Amino acid sequence: MNDSLRGARIATFVYFSLCGTLMGTWVVNIPAVEERVGITHATLGGLLVLLGLGAFIGMQVAGPLTDRLGARVVVPATGALCSAALVLPGLARDPWTLAGALLVFGFCNGCLDVSMNAHAVHVEKAYGRPVMSAFHATFSVGGVLAALVGAATASAGLSPATGMAAMGVLGIATALISARALLPTAPIAAKAEVRVSERRGTARRIWILAALALMVMLCEGAANDWSALHLKDVLDAPASTAAFAYGTFAATMTVGRLLADRLVARFGSMAILRYGATTAAVGITIVTVSPWIWAAFVGWALFGLGLSGCVPQLFSAAGHADPSAAGANVSRVAGLGYVGMLAGPAVIGWLTHLVALNHAFVLLILLCAVTAVAAGILRTGSDRTPEPAHSGP
């Protein structure tokens, strides 16, 4: 069991990295695709909504499907489909074909996202100790890999379709080769009978977790799109300097996720969520009020570090709430969280019509504060740290 479980963990790392790489490959090719199709930024913004819509639908489909068929079937299948769908935006020649391509790619990406997270929950349960945050860190590493590959293909003069197709072929091979290492079944059997009151209690916790995921991921989405603009427009930083704002946020988030599992094992998931959200609130407060560029970097660093461990704890809690429905529960939390990720930039943008950009960040302070106060939800029921079932590495 040691070797098979270790192999399942490595395979899960591979799929998280694959998911991050595929999405990152699309992101780095957005400017080239936009130019090829001949659309404005405004039109692209509307089309990106279809990417999010497809992902949300895919998450809701893949969750119950993973519970029914098993992650060993659904994860590699969706990984291969998502890899194949990556080339579609690169082949688009007009707004209509790009719209369809983004809808399909988003759907496949949402399916892969939820199914691999459901499998990660089963791996974590089998290990008997926190391992979820490291998986999410690997997703970020995949995005970095995509940026490096994208820069190389662009320098070589390859078209978006060629570069995306090559990455898609590599992704299909990776998804299929890694399939055998996945856990064949969930490591814990669900109880044959569950009282109605327990089901209702679990459902209430899941929706609370989903609401918290929406708030946390809204904060992440806002940082992704507005951190660099904050330094440039509010603090008058040069464009080259402003670009490091998001880099600082992303770097501390990645480091935080690499460290979070050990901290969860020592202090518990509730403490990570509560103090992480508190740290994030302090960080974005510094960003909001500070007139100095160096202090803004400190604020964005704290914001990323604080948020880093929050989402993995919410996903893990959703999966452990009812192992027999891990996929469906993760799909609800991930789906609502994804809505927050998409809504974050838009909400902040809307607020900038009423107040200055840094004042709009007060909303993020409030969301982090609410998350910290509500972190006690991780103390209840089966949302606590999984009981040891294996003492391997």
Short mmCIF file of C-alpha atoms in Angstrom, two decimals:
data_model
loop_
_atom_site.label_atom_id
_atom_site.label_comp_id
_atom_site.label_asym_id
_atom_site.label_seq_id
_atom_site.Cartn_x
_atom_site.Cartn_y
_atom_site.Cartn_z
CA MET A 1 0.00 0.00 0.00
CA ASN A 2 2.91 2.35 0.63
CA ASP A 3 4.11 2.31 -2.97
CA SER A 4 0.62 2.50 -4.49
CA LEU A 5 -0.40 5.38 -2.24
CA ARG A 6 2.85 7.21 -2.93
CA GLY A 7 2.24 6.68 -6.65
CA ALA A 8 -1.31 8.03 -6.33
CA ARG A 9 0.02 11.13 -4.62
CA ILE A 10 2.61 11.71 -7.35
CA ALA A 11 -0.04 11.21 -10.03
CA THR A 12 -2.26 13.77 -8.31
CA PHE A 13 0.62 16.25 -8.39
CA VAL A 14 0.93 15.55 -12.12
CA TYR A 15 -2.74 16.25 -12.82
CA PHE A 16 -2.75 19.48 -10.80
CA SER A 17 0.34 20.61 -12.68
CA LEU A 18 -1.29 19.59 -15.97
CA CYS A 19 -4.41 21.61 -15.18
CA GLY A 20 -2.36 24.68 -14.30
CA THR A 21 -0.21 24.28 -17.41
CA LEU A 22 -3.19 23.98 -19.75
CA MET A 23 -4.93 27.03 -18.32
CA GLY A 24 -1.65 28.95 -18.25
CA THR A 25 -0.99 28.09 -21.90
CA TRP A 26 -4.31 29.67 -22.85
CA VAL A 27 -3.60 32.75 -20.73
CA VAL A 28 -0.18 33.46 -22.26
CA ASN A 29 -1.66 33.11 -25.76
CA ILE A 30 -4.59 35.49 -25.16
CA PRO A 31 -2.92 38.50 -26.85
CA ALA A 32 -2.02 36.50 -29.98
CA VAL A 33 -5.49 34.91 -30.20
CA GLU A 34 -7.15 38.29 -29.72
CA GLU A 35 -5.12 39.74 -32.59
CA ARG A 36 -5.77 36.73 -34.84
CA VAL A 37 -9.53 36.87 -34.31
CA GLY A 38 -9.57 40.66 -34.61
CA ILE A 39 -11.59 41.62 -31.53
CA THR A 40 -11.39 44.41 -28.98
CA HIS A 41 -10.55 44.07 -25.29
CA ALA A 42 -14.22 44.64 -24.48
CA THR A 43 -15.35 41.81 -26.75
CA LEU A 44 -12.69 39.52 -25.32
CA GLY A 45 -13.92 40.31 -21.81
CA GLY A 46 -17.41 39.20 -22.77
CA LEU A 47 -16.13 36.01 -24.37
CA LEU A 48 -14.12 35.15 -21.27
CA VAL A 49 -17.43 34.94 -19.40
CA LEU A 50 -18.18 31.88 -21.55
CA LEU A 51 -14.94 30.29 -20.36
CA GLY A 52 -16.12 30.72 -16.78
CA LEU A 53 -19.63 29.53 -17.59
CA GLY A 54 -18.28 26.40 -19.23
CA ALA A 55 -16.03 25.72 -16.23
CA PHE A 56 -18.92 26.13 -13.80
CA ILE A 57 -21.12 23.72 -15.78
CA GLY A 58 -18.26 21.23 -16.06
CA MET A 59 -17.71 21.30 -12.30
CA GLN A 60 -21.34 20.47 -11.61
CA VAL A 61 -21.27 17.59 -14.10
CA ALA A 62 -17.93 16.11 -13.06
CA GLY A 63 -18.59 16.05 -9.30
CA PRO A 64 -21.42 13.49 -9.23
CA LEU A 65 -19.84 11.65 -12.17
CA THR A 66 -16.61 11.19 -10.20
CA ASP A 67 -18.57 9.80 -7.24
CA ARG A 68 -20.36 7.37 -9.55
CA LEU A 69 -17.56 6.17 -11.83
CA GLY A 70 -14.51 6.81 -9.67
CA ALA A 71 -11.65 9.28 -10.04
CA ARG A 72 -9.48 6.69 -11.79
CA VAL A 73 -11.85 6.87 -14.76
CA VAL A 74 -12.93 10.51 -14.72
CA VAL A 75 -9.61 12.26 -13.96
CA PRO A 76 -7.58 10.88 -16.91
CA ALA A 77 -10.56 11.17 -19.26
CA THR A 78 -11.13 14.82 -18.42
CA GLY A 79 -7.38 15.49 -18.46
CA ALA A 80 -7.17 14.13 -22.01
CA LEU A 81 -10.29 16.01 -23.13
CA CYS A 82 -9.05 19.29 -21.62
CA SER A 83 -5.69 18.82 -23.35
CA ALA A 84 -7.41 18.18 -26.67
CA ALA A 85 -9.71 21.19 -26.23
CA LEU A 86 -6.74 23.52 -25.62
CA VAL A 87 -6.04 23.85 -29.34
CA LEU A 88 -9.58 25.08 -30.13
CA PRO A 89 -9.07 28.76 -29.16
CA GLY A 90 -5.88 28.78 -31.23
CA LEU A 91 -7.85 27.64 -34.29
CA ALA A 92 -10.63 30.21 -33.89
CA ARG A 93 -10.97 32.71 -36.76
CA ASP A 94 -13.90 34.85 -35.65
CA PRO A 95 -15.72 35.75 -32.40
CA TRP A 96 -18.30 33.00 -32.83
CA THR A 97 -15.80 30.17 -33.19
CA LEU A 98 -13.75 31.61 -30.30
CA ALA A 99 -16.89 31.72 -28.16
CA GLY A 100 -17.57 28.04 -28.83
CA ALA A 101 -13.93 27.11 -28.26
CA LEU A 102 -13.80 28.88 -24.90
CA LEU A 103 -17.08 27.31 -23.79
CA VAL A 104 -15.77 23.80 -24.59
CA PHE A 105 -12.33 24.42 -23.11
CA GLY A 106 -13.86 25.90 -19.95
CA PHE A 107 -16.20 22.91 -19.59
CA CYS A 108 -13.34 20.41 -19.89
CA ASN A 109 -11.16 22.42 -17.50
CA GLY A 110 -13.95 22.55 -14.90
CA CYS A 111 -14.39 18.78 -15.16
CA LEU A 112 -10.68 18.18 -14.62
CA ASP A 113 -10.51 20.68 -11.76
CA VAL A 114 -13.24 19.04 -9.68
CA SER A 115 -12.36 15.41 -10.42
CA MET A 116 -8.68 15.86 -9.51
CA ASN A 117 -9.65 17.70 -6.31
CA ALA A 118 -12.03 14.86 -5.41
CA HIS A 119 -9.20 12.37 -5.92
CA ALA A 120 -6.90 14.58 -3.84
CA VAL A 121 -9.40 14.32 -0.97
CA HIS A 122 -9.24 10.51 -1.13
CA VAL A 123 -5.43 10.60 -1.19
CA GLU A 124 -5.39 12.92 1.82
CA LYS A 125 -7.82 10.63 3.67
CA ALA A 126 -5.62 7.61 2.98
CA TYR A 127 -2.49 9.44 4.17
CA GLY A 128 -4.21 10.53 7.37
CA ARG A 129 -2.51 13.91 7.31
CA PRO A 130 -2.90 17.16 5.33
CA VAL A 131 -1.54 17.08 1.77
CA MET A 132 -4.10 19.20 -0.09
CA SER A 133 -2.27 22.54 -0.08
CA ALA A 134 0.80 21.12 -1.82
CA PHE A 135 -1.42 19.92 -4.67
CA HIS A 136 -2.74 23.46 -5.15
CA ALA A 137 0.82 24.80 -5.09
CA THR A 138 1.62 22.46 -7.96
CA PHE A 139 -1.21 24.04 -9.96
CA SER A 140 0.58 27.38 -9.61
CA VAL A 141 3.86 25.78 -10.71
CA GLY A 142 2.06 24.57 -13.84
CA GLY A 143 1.14 28.16 -14.65
CA VAL A 144 4.79 29.20 -14.36
CA LEU A 145 5.79 26.33 -16.66
CA ALA A 146 3.20 27.48 -19.20
CA ALA A 147 4.59 31.01 -19.14
CA LEU A 148 8.11 29.74 -19.83
CA VAL A 149 6.98 27.46 -22.66
CA GLY A 150 4.76 30.20 -24.09
CA ALA A 151 7.65 32.64 -24.15
CA ALA A 152 9.84 30.05 -25.90
CA THR A 153 7.25 29.23 -28.59
CA ALA A 154 6.57 32.92 -29.21
CA SER A 155 10.31 33.59 -29.60
CA ALA A 156 10.49 30.71 -32.07
CA GLY A 157 7.77 32.33 -34.15
CA LEU A 158 5.24 29.53 -33.72
CA SER A 159 1.56 30.33 -34.18
CA PRO A 160 -0.79 30.04 -31.18
CA ALA A 161 -2.47 27.00 -32.74
CA THR A 162 0.85 25.19 -33.20
CA GLY A 163 2.09 25.89 -29.68
CA MET A 164 -1.26 25.02 -28.08
CA ALA A 165 -1.58 21.85 -30.15
CA ALA A 166 1.89 20.70 -29.10
CA MET A 167 1.06 21.30 -25.45
CA GLY A 168 -2.27 19.53 -25.95
CA VAL A 169 -0.60 16.40 -27.36
CA LEU A 170 1.84 16.36 -24.45
CA GLY A 171 -1.08 16.82 -22.06
CA ILE A 172 -3.03 13.89 -23.53
CA ALA A 173 -0.03 11.61 -23.17
CA THR A 174 0.56 12.79 -19.60
CA ALA A 175 -3.08 12.28 -18.61
CA LEU A 176 -3.26 8.75 -19.99
CA ILE A 177 0.15 7.58 -18.74
CA SER A 178 -0.53 8.78 -15.18
CA ALA A 179 -3.95 7.12 -14.96
CA ARG A 180 -2.77 3.74 -13.66
CA ALA A 181 -1.29 5.30 -10.53
CA LEU A 182 -4.59 6.80 -9.35
CA LEU A 183 -6.54 5.17 -6.52
CA PRO A 184 -9.04 2.69 -8.03
CA THR A 185 -11.68 3.39 -5.39
CA ALA A 186 -12.29 5.75 -2.54
CA PRO A 187 -10.20 4.56 0.43
CA ILE A 188 -13.08 4.91 2.88
CA ALA A 189 -16.47 3.31 2.53
CA ALA A 190 -19.45 5.52 3.29
CA LYS A 191 -21.95 4.53 5.93
CA ALA A 192 -24.81 2.52 4.52
CA GLU A 193 -27.42 4.66 6.24
CA VAL A 194 -27.22 8.31 7.10
CA ARG A 195 -29.85 10.05 9.16
CA VAL A 196 -31.79 12.83 7.47
CA SER A 197 -30.64 15.28 10.14
CA GLU A 198 -27.00 14.41 9.41
CA ARG A 199 -27.54 14.92 5.69
CA ARG A 200 -29.12 18.30 6.31
CA GLY A 201 -26.28 19.27 8.66
CA THR A 202 -23.71 18.26 6.06
CA ALA A 203 -25.55 20.17 3.34
CA ARG A 204 -25.60 23.33 5.47
CA ARG A 205 -21.86 23.05 6.12
CA ILE A 206 -21.17 22.55 2.41
CA TRP A 207 -23.01 25.72 1.45
CA ILE A 208 -21.24 27.69 4.19
CA LEU A 209 -17.92 26.38 2.89
CA ALA A 210 -19.01 27.34 -0.63
CA ALA A 211 -19.86 30.87 0.50
CA LEU A 212 -16.45 31.19 2.16
CA ALA A 213 -14.79 29.88 -1.01
CA LEU A 214 -16.63 32.53 -3.01
CA MET A 215 -15.30 35.27 -0.70
CA VAL A 216 -11.72 34.00 -0.63
CA MET A 217 -11.53 33.38 -4.37
CA LEU A 218 -13.12 36.77 -5.07
CA CYS A 219 -10.15 38.24 -3.22
CA GLU A 220 -7.76 36.14 -5.32
CA GLY A 221 -9.43 37.22 -8.54
CA ALA A 222 -9.25 40.88 -7.53
CA ALA A 223 -5.52 40.56 -6.80
CA ASN A 224 -4.89 38.85 -10.14
CA ASP A 225 -6.35 41.70 -12.18
CA TRP A 226 -5.88 44.81 -10.02
CA SER A 227 -2.60 44.47 -8.12
CA ALA A 228 -0.39 45.81 -10.92
CA LEU A 229 -2.90 48.51 -11.81
CA HIS A 230 -2.97 49.62 -8.17
CA LEU A 231 0.75 50.38 -8.17
CA LYS A 232 0.61 52.04 -11.58
CA ASP A 233 -2.55 54.15 -11.19
CA VAL A 234 -2.66 54.86 -7.46
CA LEU A 235 1.05 55.03 -6.55
CA ASP A 236 2.35 56.18 -9.95
CA ALA A 237 4.84 53.31 -10.18
CA PRO A 238 6.51 52.64 -13.56
CA ALA A 239 4.89 49.81 -15.53
CA SER A 240 7.99 47.64 -15.05
CA THR A 241 7.75 48.07 -11.28
CA ALA A 242 3.97 47.65 -11.14
CA ALA A 243 4.21 44.26 -12.83
CA PHE A 244 6.02 42.90 -9.78
CA ALA A 245 2.94 43.50 -7.61
CA TYR A 246 1.14 40.46 -9.01
CA GLY A 247 4.42 38.53 -9.06
CA THR A 248 4.87 39.21 -5.35
CA PHE A 249 1.31 38.11 -4.60
CA ALA A 250 1.64 34.91 -6.68
CA ALA A 251 5.06 34.04 -5.25
CA THR A 252 3.98 34.27 -1.61
CA MET A 253 0.81 32.35 -2.39
CA THR A 254 2.83 29.51 -3.90
CA VAL A 255 5.30 29.45 -1.00
CA GLY A 256 2.43 29.55 1.49
CA ARG A 257 0.75 26.55 -0.13
CA LEU A 258 3.99 24.59 -0.05
CA LEU A 259 4.24 25.22 3.70
CA ALA A 260 0.55 25.03 4.62
CA ASP A 261 0.22 21.25 4.96
CA ARG A 262 2.80 21.10 7.76
CA LEU A 263 1.10 24.01 9.51
CA VAL A 264 -2.31 22.35 9.19
CA ALA A 265 -0.92 19.14 10.69
CA ARG A 266 0.38 21.10 13.67
CA PHE A 267 -2.30 23.74 14.26
CA GLY A 268 -5.39 22.45 12.44
CA SER A 269 -7.27 23.65 9.37
CA MET A 270 -9.44 26.07 11.34
CA ALA A 271 -6.37 27.97 12.55
CA ILE A 272 -4.97 28.17 9.02
CA LEU A 273 -8.23 29.57 7.67
CA ARG A 274 -8.73 32.01 10.57
CA TYR A 275 -5.21 33.36 10.85
CA GLY A 276 -4.64 33.17 7.11
CA ALA A 277 -7.69 35.33 6.45
CA THR A 278 -6.59 37.69 9.22
CA THR A 279 -3.12 37.99 7.67
CA ALA A 280 -4.71 38.66 4.30
CA ALA A 281 -6.90 41.37 5.85
CA VAL A 282 -3.84 43.04 7.34
CA GLY A 283 -2.03 42.84 4.00
CA ILE A 284 -4.81 44.38 1.92
CA THR A 285 -5.31 47.05 4.58
CA ILE A 286 -1.66 48.07 4.12
CA VAL A 287 -2.26 48.18 0.36
CA THR A 288 -5.36 50.31 0.84
CA VAL A 289 -3.87 52.99 3.09
CA SER A 290 -0.16 53.10 2.30
CA PRO A 291 1.23 55.86 0.03
CA TRP A 292 4.58 54.05 -0.41
CA ILE A 293 5.42 51.55 -3.15
CA TRP A 294 7.61 49.40 -0.89
CA ALA A 295 4.77 49.12 1.64
CA ALA A 296 2.36 48.12 -1.13
CA PHE A 297 4.67 45.24 -2.05
CA VAL A 298 4.65 44.16 1.61
CA GLY A 299 0.87 44.36 1.62
CA TRP A 300 0.44 42.28 -1.54
CA ALA A 301 2.94 39.74 -0.18
CA LEU A 302 0.97 39.37 3.06
CA PHE A 303 -2.28 39.19 1.10
CA GLY A 304 -0.99 36.27 -0.99
CA LEU A 305 0.56 34.51 1.99
CA GLY A 306 -2.62 34.81 4.02
CA LEU A 307 -4.93 33.58 1.27
CA SER A 308 -2.60 30.74 0.22
CA GLY A 309 -3.88 28.08 2.60
CA CYS A 310 -7.54 29.08 2.70
CA VAL A 311 -8.99 27.51 -0.45
CA PRO A 312 -7.28 24.10 0.02
CA GLN A 313 -8.78 23.85 3.52
CA LEU A 314 -12.26 24.61 2.21
CA PHE A 315 -11.97 22.05 -0.59
CA SER A 316 -10.58 19.46 1.81
CA ALA A 317 -13.35 20.06 4.34
CA ALA A 318 -16.00 19.70 1.63
CA GLY A 319 -14.57 16.39 0.46
CA HIS A 320 -14.20 14.95 3.97
CA ALA A 321 -17.71 15.99 5.02
CA ASP A 322 -19.11 12.92 3.22
CA PRO A 323 -16.53 10.68 1.47
CA SER A 324 -19.25 8.95 -0.55
CA ALA A 325 -20.19 12.30 -2.13
CA ALA A 326 -16.76 13.95 -2.18
CA GLY A 327 -16.99 14.86 -5.86
CA ALA A 328 -20.45 16.45 -5.61
CA ASN A 329 -19.52 18.41 -2.49
CA VAL A 330 -16.23 19.64 -3.93
CA SER A 331 -18.07 20.67 -7.11
CA ARG A 332 -20.41 22.91 -5.10
CA VAL A 333 -17.60 24.59 -3.19
CA ALA A 334 -15.33 24.88 -6.24
CA GLY A 335 -18.18 26.06 -8.44
CA LEU A 336 -19.25 28.89 -6.17
CA GLY A 337 -15.60 29.73 -5.52
CA TYR A 338 -15.00 29.97 -9.26
CA VAL A 339 -17.91 32.41 -9.52
CA GLY A 340 -16.11 34.53 -6.93
CA MET A 341 -12.84 34.32 -8.87
CA LEU A 342 -14.58 35.60 -12.00
CA ALA A 343 -16.63 38.20 -10.14
CA GLY A 344 -13.74 39.70 -8.19
CA PRO A 345 -12.22 41.80 -10.97
CA ALA A 346 -15.65 42.93 -12.17
CA VAL A 347 -16.86 43.92 -8.70
CA ILE A 348 -13.74 45.96 -8.01
CA GLY A 349 -14.04 47.54 -11.44
CA TRP A 350 -17.63 48.53 -10.75
CA LEU A 351 -16.66 50.04 -7.39
CA THR A 352 -14.02 52.19 -9.08
CA HIS A 353 -16.89 54.14 -10.67
CA LEU A 354 -17.85 55.20 -7.15
CA VAL A 355 -14.56 55.41 -5.23
CA ALA A 356 -10.80 55.35 -5.85
CA LEU A 357 -9.26 51.96 -6.63
CA ASN A 358 -7.48 51.62 -3.28
CA HIS A 359 -10.71 52.51 -1.45
CA ALA A 360 -12.52 49.76 -3.38
CA PHE A 361 -10.17 47.29 -1.68
CA VAL A 362 -12.09 47.89 1.56
CA LEU A 363 -14.50 45.24 0.25
CA LEU A 364 -11.64 42.71 0.29
CA ILE A 365 -10.80 43.66 3.88
CA LEU A 366 -14.40 42.98 4.89
CA LEU A 367 -14.52 39.63 3.07
CA CYS A 368 -11.31 38.48 4.76
CA ALA A 369 -12.67 39.55 8.15
CA VAL A 370 -15.91 37.61 7.61
CA THR A 371 -13.91 34.54 6.57
CA ALA A 372 -11.78 34.75 9.73
CA VAL A 373 -14.88 35.00 11.93
CA ALA A 374 -16.61 32.09 10.17
CA ALA A 375 -13.55 29.80 10.26
CA GLY A 376 -15.08 27.86 13.15
CA ILE A 377 -17.07 25.87 10.57
CA LEU A 378 -13.94 23.76 10.10
CA ARG A 379 -14.14 22.65 13.73
CA THR A 380 -17.43 20.83 13.33
CA GLY A 381 -18.38 17.30 12.33
CA SER A 382 -16.41 15.44 9.71
CA ASP A 383 -14.79 18.62 8.44
CA ARG A 384 -11.95 18.16 10.91
CA THR A 385 -8.51 16.88 9.98
CA PRO A 386 -8.83 13.30 8.64
CA GLU A 387 -8.17 10.48 11.03
CA PRO A 388 -4.91 8.61 10.34
CA ALA A 389 -5.40 5.64 8.10
CA HIS A 390 -1.82 5.25 6.98
CA SER A 391 1.50 6.26 8.42
CA GLY A 392 3.54 6.25 5.22
CA PRO A 393 5.39 9.24 3.81
#
